C-alpha positions as a LaTeX table, in Angstrom:
\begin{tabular}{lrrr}
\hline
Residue & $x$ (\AA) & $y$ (\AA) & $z$ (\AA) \\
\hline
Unk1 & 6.81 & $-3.69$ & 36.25 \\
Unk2 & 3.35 & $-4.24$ & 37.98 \\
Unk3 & 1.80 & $-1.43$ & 36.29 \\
Unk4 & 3.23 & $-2.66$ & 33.19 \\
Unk5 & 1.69 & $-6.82$ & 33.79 \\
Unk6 & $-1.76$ & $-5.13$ & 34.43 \\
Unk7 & $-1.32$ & $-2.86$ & 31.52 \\
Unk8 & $-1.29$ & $-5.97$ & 29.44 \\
Unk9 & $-3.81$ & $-7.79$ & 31.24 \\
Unk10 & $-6.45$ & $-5.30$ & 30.65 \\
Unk11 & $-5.17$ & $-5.54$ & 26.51 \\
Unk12 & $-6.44$ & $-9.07$ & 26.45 \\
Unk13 & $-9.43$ & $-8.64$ & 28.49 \\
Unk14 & $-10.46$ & $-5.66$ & 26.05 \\
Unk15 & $-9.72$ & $-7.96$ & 22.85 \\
Unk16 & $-11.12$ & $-11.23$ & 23.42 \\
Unk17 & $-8.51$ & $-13.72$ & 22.07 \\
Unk18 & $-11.27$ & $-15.89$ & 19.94 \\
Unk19 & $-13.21$ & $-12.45$ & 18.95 \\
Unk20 & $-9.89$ & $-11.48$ & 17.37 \\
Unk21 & $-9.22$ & $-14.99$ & 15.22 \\
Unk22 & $-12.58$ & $-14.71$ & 13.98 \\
Unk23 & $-12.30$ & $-11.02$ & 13.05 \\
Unk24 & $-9.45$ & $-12.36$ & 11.38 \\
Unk25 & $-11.47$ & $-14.98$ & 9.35 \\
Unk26 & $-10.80$ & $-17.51$ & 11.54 \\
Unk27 & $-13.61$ & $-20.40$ & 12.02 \\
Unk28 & $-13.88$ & $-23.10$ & 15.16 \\
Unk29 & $-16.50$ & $-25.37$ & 16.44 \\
Unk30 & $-17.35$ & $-25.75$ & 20.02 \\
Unk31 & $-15.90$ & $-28.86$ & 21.35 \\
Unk32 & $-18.75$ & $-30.32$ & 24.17 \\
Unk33 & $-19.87$ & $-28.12$ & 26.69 \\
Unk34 & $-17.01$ & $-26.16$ & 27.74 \\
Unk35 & $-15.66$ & $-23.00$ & 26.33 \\
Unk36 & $-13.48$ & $-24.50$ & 23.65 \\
Unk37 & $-13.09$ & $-24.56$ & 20.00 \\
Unk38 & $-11.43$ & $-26.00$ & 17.52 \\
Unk39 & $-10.19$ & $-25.62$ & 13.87 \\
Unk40 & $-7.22$ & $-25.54$ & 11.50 \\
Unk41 & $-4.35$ & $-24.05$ & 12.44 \\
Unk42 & $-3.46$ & $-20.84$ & 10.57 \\
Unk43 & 0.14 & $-21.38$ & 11.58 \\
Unk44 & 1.19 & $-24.23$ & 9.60 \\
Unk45 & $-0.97$ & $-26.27$ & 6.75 \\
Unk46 & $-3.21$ & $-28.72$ & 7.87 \\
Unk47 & $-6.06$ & $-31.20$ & 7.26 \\
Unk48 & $-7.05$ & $-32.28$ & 10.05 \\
Unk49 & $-8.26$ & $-29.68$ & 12.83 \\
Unk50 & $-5.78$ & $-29.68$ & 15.38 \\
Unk51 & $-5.60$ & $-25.68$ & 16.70 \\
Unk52 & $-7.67$ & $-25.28$ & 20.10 \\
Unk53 & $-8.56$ & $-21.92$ & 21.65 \\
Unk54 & $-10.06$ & $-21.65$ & 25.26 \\
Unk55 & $-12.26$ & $-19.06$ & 25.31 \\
Unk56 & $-12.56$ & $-18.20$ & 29.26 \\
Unk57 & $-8.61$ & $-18.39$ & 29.57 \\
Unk58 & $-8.13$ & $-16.39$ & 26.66 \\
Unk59 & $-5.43$ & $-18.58$ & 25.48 \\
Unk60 & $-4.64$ & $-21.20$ & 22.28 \\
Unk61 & $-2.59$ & $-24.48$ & 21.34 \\
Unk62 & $-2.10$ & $-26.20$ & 18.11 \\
Unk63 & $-1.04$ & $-29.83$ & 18.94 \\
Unk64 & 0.17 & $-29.88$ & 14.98 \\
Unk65 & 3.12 & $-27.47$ & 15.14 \\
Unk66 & 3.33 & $-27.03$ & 19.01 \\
Unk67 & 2.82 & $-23.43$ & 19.33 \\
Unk68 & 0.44 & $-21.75$ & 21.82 \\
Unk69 & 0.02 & $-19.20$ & 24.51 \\
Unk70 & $-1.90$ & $-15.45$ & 24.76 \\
Unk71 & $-3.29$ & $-12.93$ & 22.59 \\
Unk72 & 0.52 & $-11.31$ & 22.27 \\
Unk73 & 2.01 & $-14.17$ & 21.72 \\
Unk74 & $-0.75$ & $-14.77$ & 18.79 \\
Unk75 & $-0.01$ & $-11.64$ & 17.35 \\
Unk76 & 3.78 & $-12.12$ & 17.28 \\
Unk77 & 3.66 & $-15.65$ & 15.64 \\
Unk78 & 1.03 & $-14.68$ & 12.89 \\
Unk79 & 2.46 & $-10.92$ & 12.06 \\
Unk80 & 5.76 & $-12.02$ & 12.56 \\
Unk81 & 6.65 & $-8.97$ & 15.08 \\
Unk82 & 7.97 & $-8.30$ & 18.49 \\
Unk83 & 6.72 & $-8.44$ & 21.93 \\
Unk84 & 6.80 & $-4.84$ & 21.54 \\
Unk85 & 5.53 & $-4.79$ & 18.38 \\
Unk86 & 2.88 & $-6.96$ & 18.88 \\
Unk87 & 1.97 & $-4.91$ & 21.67 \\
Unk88 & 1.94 & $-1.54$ & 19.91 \\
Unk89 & $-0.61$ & $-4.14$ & 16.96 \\
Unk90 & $-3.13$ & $-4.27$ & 19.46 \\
Unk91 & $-3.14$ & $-0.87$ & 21.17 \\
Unk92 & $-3.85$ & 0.31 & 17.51 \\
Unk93 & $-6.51$ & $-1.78$ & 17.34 \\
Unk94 & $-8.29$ & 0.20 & 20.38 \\
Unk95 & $-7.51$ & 3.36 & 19.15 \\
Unk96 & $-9.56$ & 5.42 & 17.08 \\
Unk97 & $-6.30$ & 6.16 & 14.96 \\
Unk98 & $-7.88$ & 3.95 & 12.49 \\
Unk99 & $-10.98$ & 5.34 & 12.40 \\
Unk100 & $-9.37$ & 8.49 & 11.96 \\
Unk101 & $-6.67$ & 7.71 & 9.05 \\
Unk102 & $-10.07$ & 6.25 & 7.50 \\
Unk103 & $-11.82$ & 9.99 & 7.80 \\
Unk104 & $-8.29$ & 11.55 & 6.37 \\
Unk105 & $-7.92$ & 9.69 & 3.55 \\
Unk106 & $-11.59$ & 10.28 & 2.51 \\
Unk107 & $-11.20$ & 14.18 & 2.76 \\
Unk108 & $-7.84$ & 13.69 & 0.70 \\
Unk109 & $-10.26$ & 11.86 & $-2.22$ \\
Unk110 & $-12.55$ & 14.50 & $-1.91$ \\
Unk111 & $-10.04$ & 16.88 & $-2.92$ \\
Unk112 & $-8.45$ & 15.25 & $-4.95$ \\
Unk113 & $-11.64$ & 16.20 & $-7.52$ \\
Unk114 & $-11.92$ & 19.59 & $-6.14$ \\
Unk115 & $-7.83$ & 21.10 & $-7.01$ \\
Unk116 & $-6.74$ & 20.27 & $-10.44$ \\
Unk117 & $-3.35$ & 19.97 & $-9.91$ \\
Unk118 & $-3.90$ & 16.05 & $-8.14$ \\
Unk119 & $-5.34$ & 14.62 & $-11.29$ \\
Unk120 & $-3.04$ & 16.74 & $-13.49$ \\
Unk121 & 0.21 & 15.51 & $-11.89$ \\
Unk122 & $-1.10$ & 11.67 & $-11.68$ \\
Unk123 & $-1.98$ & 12.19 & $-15.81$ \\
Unk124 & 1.97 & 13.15 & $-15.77$ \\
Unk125 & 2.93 & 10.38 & $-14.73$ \\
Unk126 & 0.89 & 7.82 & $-16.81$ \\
Unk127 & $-2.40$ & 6.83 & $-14.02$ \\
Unk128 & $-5.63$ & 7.84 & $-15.80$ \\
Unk129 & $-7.98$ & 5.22 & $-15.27$ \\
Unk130 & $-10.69$ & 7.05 & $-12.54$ \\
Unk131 & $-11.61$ & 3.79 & $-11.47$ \\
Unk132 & $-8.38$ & 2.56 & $-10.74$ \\
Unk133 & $-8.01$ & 5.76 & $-8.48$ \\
Unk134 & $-11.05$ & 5.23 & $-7.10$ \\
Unk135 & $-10.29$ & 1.62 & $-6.55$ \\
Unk136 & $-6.50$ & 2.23 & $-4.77$ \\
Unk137 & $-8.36$ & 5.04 & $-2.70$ \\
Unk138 & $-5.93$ & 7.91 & $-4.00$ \\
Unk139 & $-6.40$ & 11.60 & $-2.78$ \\
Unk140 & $-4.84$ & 14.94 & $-2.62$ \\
Unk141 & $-3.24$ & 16.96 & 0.16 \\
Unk142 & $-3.75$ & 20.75 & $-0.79$ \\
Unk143 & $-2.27$ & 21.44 & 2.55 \\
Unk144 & $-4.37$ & 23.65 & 5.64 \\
Unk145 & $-7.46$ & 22.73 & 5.81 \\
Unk146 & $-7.21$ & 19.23 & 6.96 \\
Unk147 & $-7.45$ & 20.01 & 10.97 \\
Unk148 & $-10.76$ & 22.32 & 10.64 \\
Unk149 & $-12.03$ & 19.32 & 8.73 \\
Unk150 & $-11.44$ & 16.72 & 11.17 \\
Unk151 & $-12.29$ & 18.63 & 14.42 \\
Unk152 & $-15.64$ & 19.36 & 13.01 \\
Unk153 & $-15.41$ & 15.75 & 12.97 \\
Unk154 & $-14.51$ & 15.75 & 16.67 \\
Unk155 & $-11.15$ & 14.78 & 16.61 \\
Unk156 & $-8.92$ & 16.98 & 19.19 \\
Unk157 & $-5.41$ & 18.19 & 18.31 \\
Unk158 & $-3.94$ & 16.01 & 20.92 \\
Unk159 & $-4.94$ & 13.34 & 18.65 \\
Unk160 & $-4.27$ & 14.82 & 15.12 \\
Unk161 & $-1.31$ & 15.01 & 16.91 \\
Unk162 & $-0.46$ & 11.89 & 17.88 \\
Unk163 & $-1.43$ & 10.44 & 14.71 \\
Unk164 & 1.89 & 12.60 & 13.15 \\
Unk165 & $-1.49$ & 14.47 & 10.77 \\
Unk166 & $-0.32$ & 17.30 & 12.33 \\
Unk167 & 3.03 & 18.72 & 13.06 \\
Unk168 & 3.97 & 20.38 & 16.59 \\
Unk169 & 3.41 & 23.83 & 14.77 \\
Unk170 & 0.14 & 23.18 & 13.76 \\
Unk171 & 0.79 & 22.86 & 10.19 \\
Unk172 & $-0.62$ & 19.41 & 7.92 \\
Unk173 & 1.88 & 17.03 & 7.45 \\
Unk174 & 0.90 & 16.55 & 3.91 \\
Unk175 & 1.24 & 19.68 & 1.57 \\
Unk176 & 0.97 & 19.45 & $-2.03$ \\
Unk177 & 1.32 & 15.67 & $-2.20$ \\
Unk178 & $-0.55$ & 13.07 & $-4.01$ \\
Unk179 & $-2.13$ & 10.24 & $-1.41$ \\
Unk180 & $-2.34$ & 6.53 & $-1.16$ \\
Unk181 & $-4.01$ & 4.86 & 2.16 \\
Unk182 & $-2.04$ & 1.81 & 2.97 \\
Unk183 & $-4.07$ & $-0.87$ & 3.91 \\
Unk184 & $-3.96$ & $-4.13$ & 6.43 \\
Unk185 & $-6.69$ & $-6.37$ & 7.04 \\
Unk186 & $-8.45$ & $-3.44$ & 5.51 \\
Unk187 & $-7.77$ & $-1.12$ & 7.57 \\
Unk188 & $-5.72$ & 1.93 & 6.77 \\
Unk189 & $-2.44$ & 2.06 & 8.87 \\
Unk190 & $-0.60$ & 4.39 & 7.13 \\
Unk191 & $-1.07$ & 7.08 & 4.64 \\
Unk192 & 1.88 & 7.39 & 1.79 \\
Unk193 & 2.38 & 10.87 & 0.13 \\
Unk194 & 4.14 & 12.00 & $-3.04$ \\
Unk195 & 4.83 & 15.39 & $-3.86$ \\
Unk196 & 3.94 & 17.24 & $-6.81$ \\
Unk197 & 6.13 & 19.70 & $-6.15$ \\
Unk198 & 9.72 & 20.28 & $-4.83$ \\
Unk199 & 9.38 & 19.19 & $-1.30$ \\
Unk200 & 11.40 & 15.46 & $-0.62$ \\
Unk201 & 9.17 & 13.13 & $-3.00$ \\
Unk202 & 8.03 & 10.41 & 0.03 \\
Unk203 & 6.04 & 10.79 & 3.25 \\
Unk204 & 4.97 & 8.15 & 5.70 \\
Unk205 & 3.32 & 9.09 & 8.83 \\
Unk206 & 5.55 & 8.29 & 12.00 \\
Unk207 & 4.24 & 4.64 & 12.37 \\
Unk208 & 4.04 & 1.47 & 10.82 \\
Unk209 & 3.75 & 0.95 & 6.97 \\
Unk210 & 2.30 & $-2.57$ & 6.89 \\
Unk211 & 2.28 & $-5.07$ & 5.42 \\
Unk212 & 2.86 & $-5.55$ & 1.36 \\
Unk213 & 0.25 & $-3.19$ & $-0.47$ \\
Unk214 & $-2.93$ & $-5.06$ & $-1.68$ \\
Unk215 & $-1.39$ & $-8.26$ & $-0.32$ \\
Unk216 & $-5.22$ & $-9.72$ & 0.79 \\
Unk217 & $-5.53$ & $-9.73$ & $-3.47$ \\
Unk218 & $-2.00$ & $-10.96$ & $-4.21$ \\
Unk219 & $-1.23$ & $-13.42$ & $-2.02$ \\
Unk220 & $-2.54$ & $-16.11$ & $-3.92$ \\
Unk221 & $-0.34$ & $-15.53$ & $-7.22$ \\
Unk222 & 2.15 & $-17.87$ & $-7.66$ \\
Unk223 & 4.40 & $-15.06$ & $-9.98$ \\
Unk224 & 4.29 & $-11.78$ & $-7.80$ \\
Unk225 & 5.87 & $-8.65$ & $-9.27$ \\
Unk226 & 7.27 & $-6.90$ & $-6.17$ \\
Unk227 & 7.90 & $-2.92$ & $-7.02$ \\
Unk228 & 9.46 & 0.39 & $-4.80$ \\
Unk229 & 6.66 & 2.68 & $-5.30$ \\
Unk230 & 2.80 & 2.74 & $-5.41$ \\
Unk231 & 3.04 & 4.89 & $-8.64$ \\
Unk232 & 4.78 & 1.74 & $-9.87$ \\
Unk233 & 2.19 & $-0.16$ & $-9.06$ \\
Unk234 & $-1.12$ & 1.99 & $-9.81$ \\
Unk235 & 0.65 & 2.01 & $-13.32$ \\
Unk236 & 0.88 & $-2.09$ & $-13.62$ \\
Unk237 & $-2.83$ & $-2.33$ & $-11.60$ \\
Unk238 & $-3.71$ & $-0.09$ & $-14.93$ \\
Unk239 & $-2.06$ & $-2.50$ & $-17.30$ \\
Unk240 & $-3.94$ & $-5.07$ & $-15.61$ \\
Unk241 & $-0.47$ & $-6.68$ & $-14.03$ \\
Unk242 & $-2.56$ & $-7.27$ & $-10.95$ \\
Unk243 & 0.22 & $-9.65$ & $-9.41$ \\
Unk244 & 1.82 & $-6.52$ & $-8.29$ \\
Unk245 & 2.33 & $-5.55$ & $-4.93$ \\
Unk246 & 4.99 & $-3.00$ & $-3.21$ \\
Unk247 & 6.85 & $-2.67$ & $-0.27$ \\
Unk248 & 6.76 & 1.19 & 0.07 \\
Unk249 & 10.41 & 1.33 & $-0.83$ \\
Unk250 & 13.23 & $-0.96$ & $-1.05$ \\
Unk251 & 13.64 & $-2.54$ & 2.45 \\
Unk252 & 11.17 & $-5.16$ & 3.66 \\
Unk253 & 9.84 & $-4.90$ & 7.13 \\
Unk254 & 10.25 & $-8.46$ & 8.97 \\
Unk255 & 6.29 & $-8.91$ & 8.45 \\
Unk256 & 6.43 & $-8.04$ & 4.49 \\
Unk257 & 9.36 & $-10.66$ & 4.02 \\
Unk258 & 7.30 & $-13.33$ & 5.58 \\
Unk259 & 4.50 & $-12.63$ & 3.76 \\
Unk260 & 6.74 & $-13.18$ & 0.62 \\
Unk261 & 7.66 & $-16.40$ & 1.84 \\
Unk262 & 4.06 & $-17.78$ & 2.77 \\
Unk263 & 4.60 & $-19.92$ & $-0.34$ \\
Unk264 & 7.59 & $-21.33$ & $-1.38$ \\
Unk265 & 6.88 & $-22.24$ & $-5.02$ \\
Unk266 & 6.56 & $-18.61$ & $-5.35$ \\
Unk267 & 8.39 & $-16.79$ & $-7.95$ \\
Unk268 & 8.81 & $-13.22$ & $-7.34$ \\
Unk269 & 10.05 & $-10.49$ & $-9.86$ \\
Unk270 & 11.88 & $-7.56$ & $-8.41$ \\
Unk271 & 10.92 & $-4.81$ & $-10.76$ \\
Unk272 & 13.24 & $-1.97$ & $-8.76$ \\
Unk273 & 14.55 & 1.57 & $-9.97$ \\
Unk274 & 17.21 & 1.27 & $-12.52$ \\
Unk275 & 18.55 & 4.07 & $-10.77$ \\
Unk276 & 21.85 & 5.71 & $-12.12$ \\
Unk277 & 23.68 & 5.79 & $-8.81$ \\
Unk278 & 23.23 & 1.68 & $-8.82$ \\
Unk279 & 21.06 & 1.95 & $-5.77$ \\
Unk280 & 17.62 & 0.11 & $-6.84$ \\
Unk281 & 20.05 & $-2.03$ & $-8.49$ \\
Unk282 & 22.35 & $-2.90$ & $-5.37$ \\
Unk283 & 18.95 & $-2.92$ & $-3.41$ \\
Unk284 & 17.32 & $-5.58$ & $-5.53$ \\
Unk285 & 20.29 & $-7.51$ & $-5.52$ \\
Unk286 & 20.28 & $-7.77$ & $-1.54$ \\
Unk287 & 16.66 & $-8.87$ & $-1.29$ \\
Unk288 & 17.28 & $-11.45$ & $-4.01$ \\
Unk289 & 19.60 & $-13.13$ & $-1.79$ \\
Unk290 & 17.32 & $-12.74$ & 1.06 \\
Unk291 & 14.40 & $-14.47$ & $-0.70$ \\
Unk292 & 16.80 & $-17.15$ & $-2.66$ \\
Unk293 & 18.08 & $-17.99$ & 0.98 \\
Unk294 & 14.34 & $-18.56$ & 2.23 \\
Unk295 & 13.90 & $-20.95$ & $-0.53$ \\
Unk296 & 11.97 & $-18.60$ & $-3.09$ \\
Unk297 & 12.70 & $-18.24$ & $-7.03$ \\
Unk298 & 13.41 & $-14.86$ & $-7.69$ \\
Unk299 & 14.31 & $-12.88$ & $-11.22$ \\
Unk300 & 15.26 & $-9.30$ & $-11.11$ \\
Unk301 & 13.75 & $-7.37$ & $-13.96$ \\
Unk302 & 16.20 & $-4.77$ & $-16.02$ \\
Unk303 & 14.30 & $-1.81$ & $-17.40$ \\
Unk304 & 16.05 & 0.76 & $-19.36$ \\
Unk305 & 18.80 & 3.01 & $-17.61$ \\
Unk306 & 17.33 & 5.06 & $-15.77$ \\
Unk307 & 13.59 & 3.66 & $-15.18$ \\
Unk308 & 11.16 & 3.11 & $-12.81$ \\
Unk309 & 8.14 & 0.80 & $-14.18$ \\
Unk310 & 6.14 & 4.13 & $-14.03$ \\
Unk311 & 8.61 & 6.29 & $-15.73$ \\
Unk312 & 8.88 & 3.36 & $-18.03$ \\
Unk313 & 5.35 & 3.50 & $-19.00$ \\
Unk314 & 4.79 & 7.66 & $-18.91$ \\
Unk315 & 7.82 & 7.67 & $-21.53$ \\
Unk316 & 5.44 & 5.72 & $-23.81$ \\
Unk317 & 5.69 & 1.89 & $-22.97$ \\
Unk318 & 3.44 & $-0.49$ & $-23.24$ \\
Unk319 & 2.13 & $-3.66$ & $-21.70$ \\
Unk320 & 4.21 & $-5.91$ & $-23.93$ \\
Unk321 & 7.46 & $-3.80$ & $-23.67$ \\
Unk322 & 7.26 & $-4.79$ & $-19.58$ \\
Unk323 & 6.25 & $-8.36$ & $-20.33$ \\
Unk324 & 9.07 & $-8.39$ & $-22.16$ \\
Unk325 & 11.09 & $-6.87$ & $-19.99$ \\
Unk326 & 9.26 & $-9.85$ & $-16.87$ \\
Unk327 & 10.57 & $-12.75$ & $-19.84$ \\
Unk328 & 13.55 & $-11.41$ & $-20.01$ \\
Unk329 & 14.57 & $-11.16$ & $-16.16$ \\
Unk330 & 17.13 & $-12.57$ & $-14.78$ \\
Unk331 & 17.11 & $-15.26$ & $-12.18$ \\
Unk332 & 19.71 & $-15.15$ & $-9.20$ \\
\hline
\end{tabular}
């Protein structure tokens, strides 16, 4: 348990608790001579500054909403995660994981212009626009030949490794699959992969997926279309639906359902597979519930039997067919 306290103390010593909530776009004014600063609480909304952070203690109070204590307990109250959780936040924040998801995905991109097939299958399934891939950062996996990339790079196995790139018997855990980086506070934290071919059609690496995709450039909407998949998406992004962001797949994580529910006059259309087996549908229906309890409008969307919005839109549909479909939804 010792080991474990010191463990922790050398986490906040390593990530100063005001360097963090400015990394984080958060801005304070010295108050006097002593290592304090104040500003508005990100917690709660506010006029009047009333959040104070003590720079050589390495520890914060808001005298608004009566919250306060360490760097952890920041994390947990802003991400809306666990001790644990929180913990594992900030250890990835030290690691070079990031760095390294960052120098995977850009390979991926690279490729993604160099084997046919990537661009071929993403034509297939309605995303054309090569700024619009460029934008979302896609890429392809061709499969073996990711590790000699990166450890010319200088990344060891042990690492590769641990980041779940590379599976215990040395093969790349992507093969054949299309790839979308999955951004927070933009940095990649996950990388999603869809297969071209027969293989199971989703991949995340073994860790966290985030928050809501694009969420930075979504937040602010006040209608948000909320879809299962980023082909979904990259299909609305092209049809300049912008207000769309996904969950990578049908449950929300604690920290995407907050995020949801930043702003209550929010409406929020669930635009979920209309799958045959009922199971978008039934999954849709849960979360509607979820978000009507937390005080949110919410309207799920019916596309035609059998649709996704990007099967909807590869099978010939246009713009006005889904905002059709959005005028048409249902509310709960």
């Amino acid at each position: 348990m010792a080991a474990m306290g010191e463990d922790l103390e050398r986490l906040k010593q390593r990530i100063p608790l005001l360097q963090y909530l400015q990394r984080h776009h958060w801005t304070g004014r010295r108050t006097g001579a002593r290592p304090e600063f104040v500003g508005l609480c990100p917690l709660h909304e506010e006029t009047h500054p009333s959040f104070y952070v003590n720079a050589r203690k390495n520890l914060f109070y808001c005298h608004g909403c009566g919250r306060g204590g360490d760097l952890i307990r920041w994390v947990e109250l802003s991400q809306h995660l666990s001790f644990r959780q929180s913990v594992a936040h900030l250890q990835e924040e030290l690691a070079p994981s990031s760095r390294l998801l960052e120098h995977a995905s850009g390979f991926y991109q690279l490729e993604l212009h160099r084997h046919p097939e990537g661009i071929h299958y993403l034509a297939q399934r309605g995303v054309h626009d090569p700024a619009l891939i460029e934008e979302l950062g896609i890429g392809y996996a061709r499969g073996g030949n990711l590790r000699p990339h990166l450890s010319t790079l200088g990344y060891s196995l042990e690492l590769l490794l641990q980041a779940g790139l590379i599976g215990q018997q040395g093969q790349d855990a992507f093969c054949r699959r299309v790839i979308f980086p999955c951004r927070q506070h933009h940095r990649i934290v996950n990388l999603y992969g869809r297969s071209i071919g027969a293989a199971f059609p989703h991949r995340l690496l073994p860790r966290s997926k985030g928050g809501l995709f694009a969420w930075e450039s979504v937040r602010h909407s006040p209608d948000v279309i909320l879809v299962e998949g980023l082909l979904d998406l990259a299909v609305l992004w092209q049809e300049g639906l912008r207000n769309t962001t996904c969950a990578v797949g049908t449950h929300l994580t604690r920290l995407q359902l907050a995020q949801l529910c930043e702003t209550r006059d929010r409406c929020v259309y669930l635009a979920f597979d209309q799958d045959h087996n009922q199971a978008g549908q039934r999954a849709a229906q849960a979360l509607a519930q979820r978000l009507h309890q937390n005080r949110l409008s919410v309207r799920i969307v019916h596309l035609p039997a059998g649709h996704d919005p990007n099967s909807y839109f590869a099978a010939g549909a246009t713009k006005s067919d889904f905002v059709r479909c959005l005028n048409q939804a249902q509310s709960l």
